[in-house]
mmCIF file of C-alpha atoms in Angstrom:
data_model
loop_
_atom_site.group_PDB
_atom_site.id
_atom_site.type_symbol
_atom_site.label_atom_id
_atom_site.label_comp_id
_atom_site.label_asym_id
_atom_site.label_seq_id
_atom_site.Cartn_x
_atom_site.Cartn_y
_atom_site.Cartn_z
ATOM 1 C CA UNK A 1 112.868 -107.771 163.664
ATOM 2 C CA UNK A 2 114.334 -104.865 161.728
ATOM 3 C CA UNK A 3 116.528 -102.022 162.868
ATOM 4 C CA UNK A 4 117.773 -98.855 161.241
ATOM 5 C CA UNK A 5 120.825 -96.794 162.052
ATOM 6 C CA UNK A 6 122.229 -93.611 160.634
ATOM 7 C CA UNK A 7 125.912 -93.132 160.151
ATOM 8 C CA UNK A 8 127.612 -91.622 163.181
ATOM 9 C CA UNK A 9 130.899 -91.455 165.061
ATOM 10 C CA UNK A 10 130.166 -93.715 168.025
ATOM 11 C CA UNK A 11 132.808 -96.058 169.401
ATOM 12 C CA UNK A 12 132.798 -99.708 168.436
ATOM 13 C CA UNK A 13 133.517 -102.808 170.470
ATOM 14 C CA UNK A 14 133.660 -106.434 169.456
ATOM 15 C CA UNK A 15 133.953 -109.792 171.184
ATOM 16 C CA UNK A 16 137.207 -111.662 171.627
ATOM 17 C CA UNK A 17 137.487 -115.073 170.024
ATOM 18 C CA UNK A 18 139.684 -118.060 170.899
ATOM 19 C CA UNK A 19 140.107 -121.222 168.864
ATOM 20 C CA UNK A 20 139.439 -124.028 171.313
ATOM 21 C CA UNK A 21 139.842 -127.516 169.883
ATOM 22 C CA UNK A 22 140.216 -129.478 166.658
ATOM 23 C CA UNK A 23 137.832 -132.377 166.133
ATOM 24 C CA UNK A 24 138.677 -135.070 163.591
ATOM 25 C CA UNK A 25 135.486 -135.524 161.604
ATOM 26 C CA UNK A 26 136.327 -137.652 158.605
ATOM 27 C CA UNK A 27 139.546 -139.273 157.455
ATOM 28 C CA UNK A 28 142.456 -136.879 157.701
ATOM 29 C CA UNK A 29 140.253 -133.770 157.514
ATOM 30 C CA UNK A 30 139.292 -131.709 160.538
ATOM 31 C CA UNK A 31 136.566 -129.329 161.564
ATOM 32 C CA UNK A 32 137.777 -126.514 163.780
ATOM 33 C CA UNK A 33 135.497 -125.688 166.692
ATOM 34 C CA UNK A 34 135.882 -122.454 168.608
ATOM 35 C CA UNK A 35 134.567 -121.164 171.908
ATOM 36 C CA UNK A 36 133.965 -117.412 171.843
ATOM 37 C CA UNK A 37 133.286 -114.594 174.253
ATOM 38 C CA UNK A 38 129.987 -112.770 173.877
ATOM 39 C CA UNK A 39 130.084 -111.049 170.473
ATOM 40 C CA UNK A 40 128.031 -108.146 171.842
ATOM 41 C CA UNK A 41 129.638 -107.243 175.183
ATOM 42 C CA UNK A 42 132.768 -109.423 175.374
ATOM 43 C CA UNK A 43 131.730 -111.202 178.578
ATOM 44 C CA UNK A 44 132.419 -114.874 179.303
ATOM 45 C CA UNK A 45 129.415 -115.557 181.535
ATOM 46 C CA UNK A 46 126.673 -117.614 179.890
ATOM 47 C CA UNK A 47 123.869 -119.992 180.730
ATOM 48 C CA UNK A 48 122.587 -122.758 178.437
ATOM 49 C CA UNK A 49 119.334 -122.130 176.556
ATOM 50 C CA UNK A 50 118.962 -124.955 174.034
ATOM 51 C CA UNK A 51 120.835 -128.120 173.175
ATOM 52 C CA UNK A 52 119.948 -128.947 169.581
ATOM 53 C CA UNK A 53 119.889 -132.427 168.085
ATOM 54 C CA UNK A 54 121.551 -131.796 164.720
ATOM 55 C CA UNK A 55 119.614 -134.695 163.184
ATOM 56 C CA UNK A 56 116.442 -132.617 163.622
ATOM 57 C CA UNK A 57 117.521 -129.421 161.844
ATOM 58 C CA UNK A 58 117.639 -128.763 158.103
ATOM 59 C CA UNK A 59 121.329 -127.875 157.872
ATOM 60 C CA UNK A 60 123.544 -130.371 159.681
ATOM 61 C CA UNK A 61 126.427 -130.795 157.250
ATOM 62 C CA UNK A 62 129.545 -128.742 156.603
ATOM 63 C CA UNK A 63 130.798 -128.723 153.005
ATOM 64 C CA UNK A 64 134.515 -128.193 152.368
ATOM 65 C CA UNK A 65 135.626 -127.977 148.740
ATOM 66 C CA UNK A 66 132.567 -129.952 147.694
ATOM 67 C CA UNK A 67 133.025 -132.724 150.277
ATOM 68 C CA UNK A 68 130.362 -133.259 152.956
ATOM 69 C CA UNK A 69 131.115 -133.582 156.664
ATOM 70 C CA UNK A 70 127.988 -134.421 158.721
ATOM 71 C CA UNK A 71 127.951 -132.806 162.159
ATOM 72 C CA UNK A 72 126.639 -135.197 164.788
ATOM 73 C CA UNK A 73 127.645 -133.289 167.922
ATOM 74 C CA UNK A 74 124.697 -131.341 169.386
ATOM 75 C CA UNK A 75 124.462 -127.611 168.815
ATOM 76 C CA UNK A 76 124.564 -125.395 171.902
ATOM 77 C CA UNK A 77 122.777 -122.057 172.127
ATOM 78 C CA UNK A 78 123.710 -120.010 175.159
ATOM 79 C CA UNK A 79 122.619 -116.705 176.672
ATOM 80 C CA UNK A 80 125.016 -114.030 177.882
ATOM 81 C CA UNK A 81 124.158 -113.215 181.498
ATOM 82 C CA UNK A 82 125.424 -109.642 181.018
ATOM 83 C CA UNK A 83 123.728 -108.402 177.821
ATOM 84 C CA UNK A 84 121.286 -111.302 177.183
ATOM 85 C CA UNK A 85 122.417 -112.011 173.609
ATOM 86 C CA UNK A 86 121.706 -115.584 172.490
ATOM 87 C CA UNK A 87 124.431 -117.175 170.394
ATOM 88 C CA UNK A 88 125.938 -120.504 169.354
ATOM 89 C CA UNK A 89 128.872 -121.591 171.509
ATOM 90 C CA UNK A 90 130.984 -123.466 170.582
ATOM 91 C CA UNK A 91 130.636 -123.038 166.853
ATOM 92 C CA UNK A 92 132.326 -124.326 163.710
ATOM 93 C CA UNK A 93 135.191 -122.001 162.824
ATOM 94 C CA UNK A 94 135.635 -120.709 159.312
ATOM 95 C CA UNK A 95 138.145 -122.224 156.944
ATOM 96 C CA UNK A 96 138.794 -121.676 153.204
ATOM 97 C CA UNK A 97 136.371 -123.458 150.902
ATOM 98 C CA UNK A 98 133.857 -124.128 153.689
ATOM 99 C CA UNK A 99 130.096 -123.763 153.253
ATOM 100 C CA UNK A 100 127.149 -124.794 155.482
ATOM 101 C CA UNK A 101 125.177 -126.151 152.527
ATOM 102 C CA UNK A 102 125.637 -127.672 149.105
ATOM 103 C CA UNK A 103 125.271 -125.778 145.835
ATOM 104 C CA UNK A 104 122.079 -127.751 145.159
ATOM 105 C CA UNK A 105 120.566 -126.733 148.490
ATOM 106 C CA UNK A 106 121.550 -123.104 147.920
ATOM 107 C CA UNK A 107 119.975 -123.032 144.446
ATOM 108 C CA UNK A 108 116.817 -124.696 145.737
ATOM 109 C CA UNK A 109 116.456 -122.226 148.602
ATOM 110 C CA UNK A 110 116.651 -119.184 146.355
ATOM 111 C CA UNK A 111 114.295 -120.709 143.787
ATOM 112 C CA UNK A 112 111.645 -121.621 146.389
ATOM 113 C CA UNK A 113 111.789 -118.259 148.179
ATOM 114 C CA UNK A 114 111.985 -116.047 145.082
ATOM 115 C CA UNK A 115 108.383 -114.785 144.988
ATOM 116 C CA UNK A 116 108.315 -113.920 148.699
ATOM 117 C CA UNK A 117 111.653 -112.120 148.462
ATOM 118 C CA UNK A 118 110.552 -110.244 145.347
ATOM 119 C CA UNK A 119 107.488 -108.922 147.177
ATOM 120 C CA UNK A 120 109.617 -107.949 150.186
ATOM 121 C CA UNK A 121 112.097 -106.175 147.911
ATOM 122 C CA UNK A 122 109.394 -104.161 146.179
ATOM 123 C CA UNK A 123 107.921 -103.135 149.520
ATOM 124 C CA UNK A 124 111.346 -102.181 150.853
ATOM 125 C CA UNK A 125 112.247 -100.033 147.843
ATOM 126 C CA UNK A 126 108.904 -98.235 148.073
ATOM 127 C CA UNK A 127 109.602 -97.396 151.736
ATOM 128 C CA UNK A 128 113.120 -96.025 151.230
ATOM 129 C CA UNK A 129 112.057 -92.359 150.879
ATOM 130 C CA UNK A 130 110.325 -92.615 154.261
ATOM 131 C CA UNK A 131 113.377 -94.202 155.925
ATOM 132 C CA UNK A 132 115.823 -91.772 154.324
ATOM 133 C CA UNK A 133 113.758 -88.588 154.314
ATOM 134 C CA UNK A 134 114.380 -88.144 150.594
ATOM 135 C CA UNK A 135 114.495 -90.210 147.431
ATOM 136 C CA UNK A 136 117.664 -92.349 147.378
ATOM 137 C CA UNK A 137 119.961 -92.446 144.378
ATOM 138 C CA UNK A 138 122.158 -95.397 145.417
ATOM 139 C CA UNK A 139 121.933 -98.684 147.305
ATOM 140 C CA UNK A 140 124.409 -101.301 148.521
ATOM 141 C CA UNK A 141 123.033 -104.733 149.422
ATOM 142 C CA UNK A 142 125.472 -106.748 151.559
ATOM 143 C CA UNK A 143 124.699 -110.454 151.313
ATOM 144 C CA UNK A 144 122.695 -109.914 148.145
ATOM 145 C CA UNK A 145 122.110 -113.615 147.384
ATOM 146 C CA UNK A 146 120.664 -114.052 143.908
ATOM 147 C CA UNK A 147 120.235 -110.282 143.473
ATOM 148 C CA UNK A 148 116.463 -109.896 143.697
ATOM 149 C CA UNK A 149 116.699 -106.672 145.739
ATOM 150 C CA UNK A 150 119.360 -105.329 143.368
ATOM 151 C CA UNK A 151 117.072 -106.077 140.408
ATOM 152 C CA UNK A 152 114.185 -104.132 141.915
ATOM 153 C CA UNK A 153 116.459 -101.233 142.919
ATOM 154 C CA UNK A 154 118.044 -101.072 139.466
ATOM 155 C CA UNK A 155 114.588 -101.035 137.873
ATOM 156 C CA UNK A 156 113.760 -98.011 140.049
ATOM 157 C CA UNK A 157 116.761 -96.147 138.706
ATOM 158 C CA UNK A 158 119.085 -96.527 141.698
ATOM 159 C CA UNK A 159 122.824 -96.907 141.282
ATOM 160 C CA UNK A 160 123.410 -100.308 142.860
ATOM 161 C CA UNK A 161 126.137 -102.507 144.285
ATOM 162 C CA UNK A 162 126.005 -105.927 145.878
ATOM 163 C CA UNK A 163 128.295 -108.070 148.019
ATOM 164 C CA UNK A 164 128.054 -111.861 148.040
ATOM 165 C CA UNK A 165 130.522 -114.458 149.359
ATOM 166 C CA UNK A 166 129.044 -117.583 147.760
ATOM 167 C CA UNK A 167 131.124 -118.456 144.657
ATOM 168 C CA UNK A 168 128.073 -120.111 143.126
ATOM 169 C CA UNK A 169 125.894 -117.023 143.502
ATOM 170 C CA UNK A 170 128.718 -114.621 142.715
ATOM 171 C CA UNK A 171 129.209 -116.083 139.237
ATOM 172 C CA UNK A 172 125.487 -115.725 138.525
ATOM 173 C CA UNK A 173 125.444 -112.143 139.795
ATOM 174 C CA UNK A 174 128.319 -111.095 137.542
ATOM 175 C CA UNK A 175 126.478 -112.508 134.544
ATOM 176 C CA UNK A 176 123.120 -111.017 135.528
ATOM 177 C CA UNK A 177 124.279 -107.501 136.434
ATOM 178 C CA UNK A 178 127.161 -106.928 134.026
ATOM 179 C CA UNK A 179 127.201 -103.184 133.314
ATOM 180 C CA UNK A 180 124.228 -102.508 135.628
ATOM 181 C CA UNK A 181 125.564 -102.971 139.167
ATOM 182 C CA UNK A 182 128.913 -103.318 140.905
ATOM 183 C CA UNK A 183 129.296 -106.844 142.269
ATOM 184 C CA UNK A 184 131.992 -107.746 144.805
ATOM 185 C CA UNK A 185 132.952 -110.694 146.985
ATOM 186 C CA UNK A 186 134.175 -108.405 149.789
ATOM 187 C CA UNK A 187 132.636 -105.136 150.977
ATOM 188 C CA UNK A 188 136.142 -103.687 151.323
ATOM 189 C CA UNK A 189 136.409 -103.758 147.530
ATOM 190 C CA UNK A 190 133.778 -100.993 147.372
ATOM 191 C CA UNK A 191 134.340 -97.278 148.107
ATOM 192 C CA UNK A 192 133.498 -95.580 151.407
ATOM 193 C CA UNK A 193 130.873 -92.902 151.871
ATOM 194 C CA UNK A 194 128.983 -93.146 148.584
ATOM 195 C CA UNK A 195 125.702 -95.020 149.209
ATOM 196 C CA UNK A 196 122.425 -93.526 150.408
ATOM 197 C CA UNK A 197 121.174 -96.883 151.651
ATOM 198 C CA UNK A 198 123.010 -100.011 152.813
ATOM 199 C CA UNK A 199 121.010 -103.158 153.523
ATOM 200 C CA UNK A 200 121.789 -106.256 155.588
ATOM 201 C CA UNK A 201 118.768 -108.479 154.992
ATOM 202 C CA UNK A 202 118.971 -111.826 156.816
ATOM 203 C CA UNK A 203 122.749 -111.508 156.996
ATOM 204 C CA UNK A 204 123.911 -110.431 160.451
ATOM 205 C CA UNK A 205 122.839 -113.672 162.141
ATOM 206 C CA UNK A 206 125.128 -115.612 159.763
ATOM 207 C CA UNK A 207 128.456 -113.787 160.004
ATOM 208 C CA UNK A 208 131.268 -114.657 162.404
ATOM 209 C CA UNK A 209 132.268 -111.013 162.983
ATOM 210 C CA UNK A 210 129.072 -108.916 163.235
ATOM 211 C CA UNK A 211 130.802 -105.773 164.493
ATOM 212 C CA UNK A 212 133.202 -105.769 161.558
ATOM 213 C CA UNK A 213 130.316 -106.193 159.127
ATOM 214 C CA UNK A 214 128.331 -103.358 160.718
ATOM 215 C CA UNK A 215 131.362 -101.080 160.768
ATOM 216 C CA UNK A 216 132.055 -101.780 157.091
ATOM 217 C CA UNK A 217 128.404 -101.207 156.216
ATOM 218 C CA UNK A 218 128.202 -97.885 158.038
ATOM 219 C CA UNK A 219 131.421 -96.633 156.493
ATOM 220 C CA UNK A 220 129.905 -97.073 152.995
ATOM 221 C CA UNK A 221 127.071 -94.654 153.767
ATOM 222 C CA UNK A 222 126.920 -90.996 152.844
ATOM 223 C CA UNK A 223 126.724 -88.763 155.969
ATOM 224 C CA UNK A 224 122.910 -88.779 156.045
ATOM 225 C CA UNK A 225 122.541 -92.336 154.749
ATOM 226 C CA UNK A 226 120.578 -95.151 156.366
ATOM 227 C CA UNK A 227 121.579 -98.697 157.257
ATOM 228 C CA UNK A 228 118.682 -101.188 157.224
ATOM 229 C CA UNK A 229 119.104 -104.458 159.139
ATOM 230 C CA UNK A 230 116.692 -107.387 159.210
ATOM 231 C CA UNK A 231 117.186 -110.465 161.407
ATOM 232 C CA UNK A 232 114.965 -113.195 162.914
ATOM 233 C CA UNK A 233 113.434 -112.089 166.212
ATOM 234 C CA UNK A 234 114.154 -114.562 169.004
ATOM 235 C CA UNK A 235 111.656 -112.738 171.251
ATOM 236 C CA UNK A 236 108.848 -112.977 168.703
ATOM 237 C CA UNK A 237 105.773 -115.156 169.001
ATOM 238 C CA UNK A 238 106.999 -118.047 166.780
ATOM 239 C CA UNK A 239 110.305 -118.248 168.680
ATOM 240 C CA UNK A 240 108.564 -118.214 172.050
ATOM 241 C CA UNK A 241 105.886 -120.676 170.936
ATOM 242 C CA UNK A 242 108.190 -123.281 169.382
ATOM 243 C CA UNK A 243 111.336 -122.825 171.475
ATOM 244 C CA UNK A 244 114.087 -125.170 170.243
ATOM 245 C CA UNK A 245 111.776 -126.274 167.386
ATOM 246 C CA UNK A 246 111.566 -122.729 165.948
ATOM 247 C CA UNK A 247 112.465 -122.971 162.264
ATOM 248 C CA UNK A 248 115.173 -120.332 162.624
ATOM 249 C CA UNK A 249 117.185 -122.531 164.999
ATOM 250 C CA UNK A 250 120.037 -123.661 162.736
ATOM 251 C CA UNK A 251 123.294 -123.752 164.735
ATOM 252 C CA UNK A 252 125.550 -124.122 161.687
ATOM 253 C CA UNK A 253 124.215 -121.039 159.900
ATOM 254 C CA UNK A 254 122.394 -118.851 162.433
ATOM 255 C CA UNK A 255 125.102 -117.985 164.923
ATOM 256 C CA UNK A 256 123.160 -115.268 166.809
ATOM 257 C CA UNK A 257 119.534 -114.966 167.885
ATOM 258 C CA UNK A 258 118.761 -111.278 168.298
ATOM 259 C CA UNK A 259 115.927 -109.458 169.997
ATOM 260 C CA UNK A 260 114.962 -105.840 169.435
ATOM 261 C CA UNK A 261 117.046 -104.960 172.476
ATOM 262 C CA UNK A 262 120.232 -106.849 171.607
ATOM 263 C CA UNK A 263 120.194 -105.740 167.971
ATOM 264 C CA UNK A 264 119.676 -102.139 169.064
ATOM 265 C CA UNK A 265 122.600 -102.446 171.490
ATOM 266 C CA UNK A 266 124.846 -103.767 168.742
ATOM 267 C CA UNK A 267 123.833 -100.976 166.364
ATOM 268 C CA UNK A 268 124.383 -98.329 169.048
ATOM 269 C CA UNK A 269 127.842 -99.617 169.904
#
């Protein structure tokens, strides 16, 4: 499901997070688990939705500085009784050098999905005048991956910038877009209020602090700019048909499972 929002002056809220317990996973290393309040409304009233056997999902290992730590504890997806957002709780907390997949898996994913993402990117760029109400001159892609959307946008004459946190992908982006696009590891390294379009394509479900990401994205827009958000739809037919076997159920990487309603609520707030 996709949502769009124009820059405004509405108030923002975010959930409150508490580190809960340390679990010794391997040797003298630890994985930090955290229980969180609802990231959308801040409530602490949930009901269980799915308990996921991590042996049956694609991504069941945490990588820290190149070392693998298999996660054998089940993943828990809960539903907030107040706003109905589905999210993972508890979840693996972030720590420096931590990734939910290996470099090999990351490279393979982007190679296998390239053609589909290229088609999507071309379609998206062609639709930008309709979304914006005019022809855009600039675009910022947050979570730009291997840069396929940036490549298409640059080829259409847009002034482009991309944000990517993966060190593996970041090195490739710097080499690929040297002199053509601004590449950063943190959105706060880029200026405010200068981009006609900001995109978050398959990003918001991954990040630990969605409100902070949305706030940073909106602040990079020009006053009449447009933010485009795309996330898996947990109320869609595949999700409803397959339930806990839906291919988007990945508790280590997909932390939230939005519907049109819950994504709209987050954008409004």
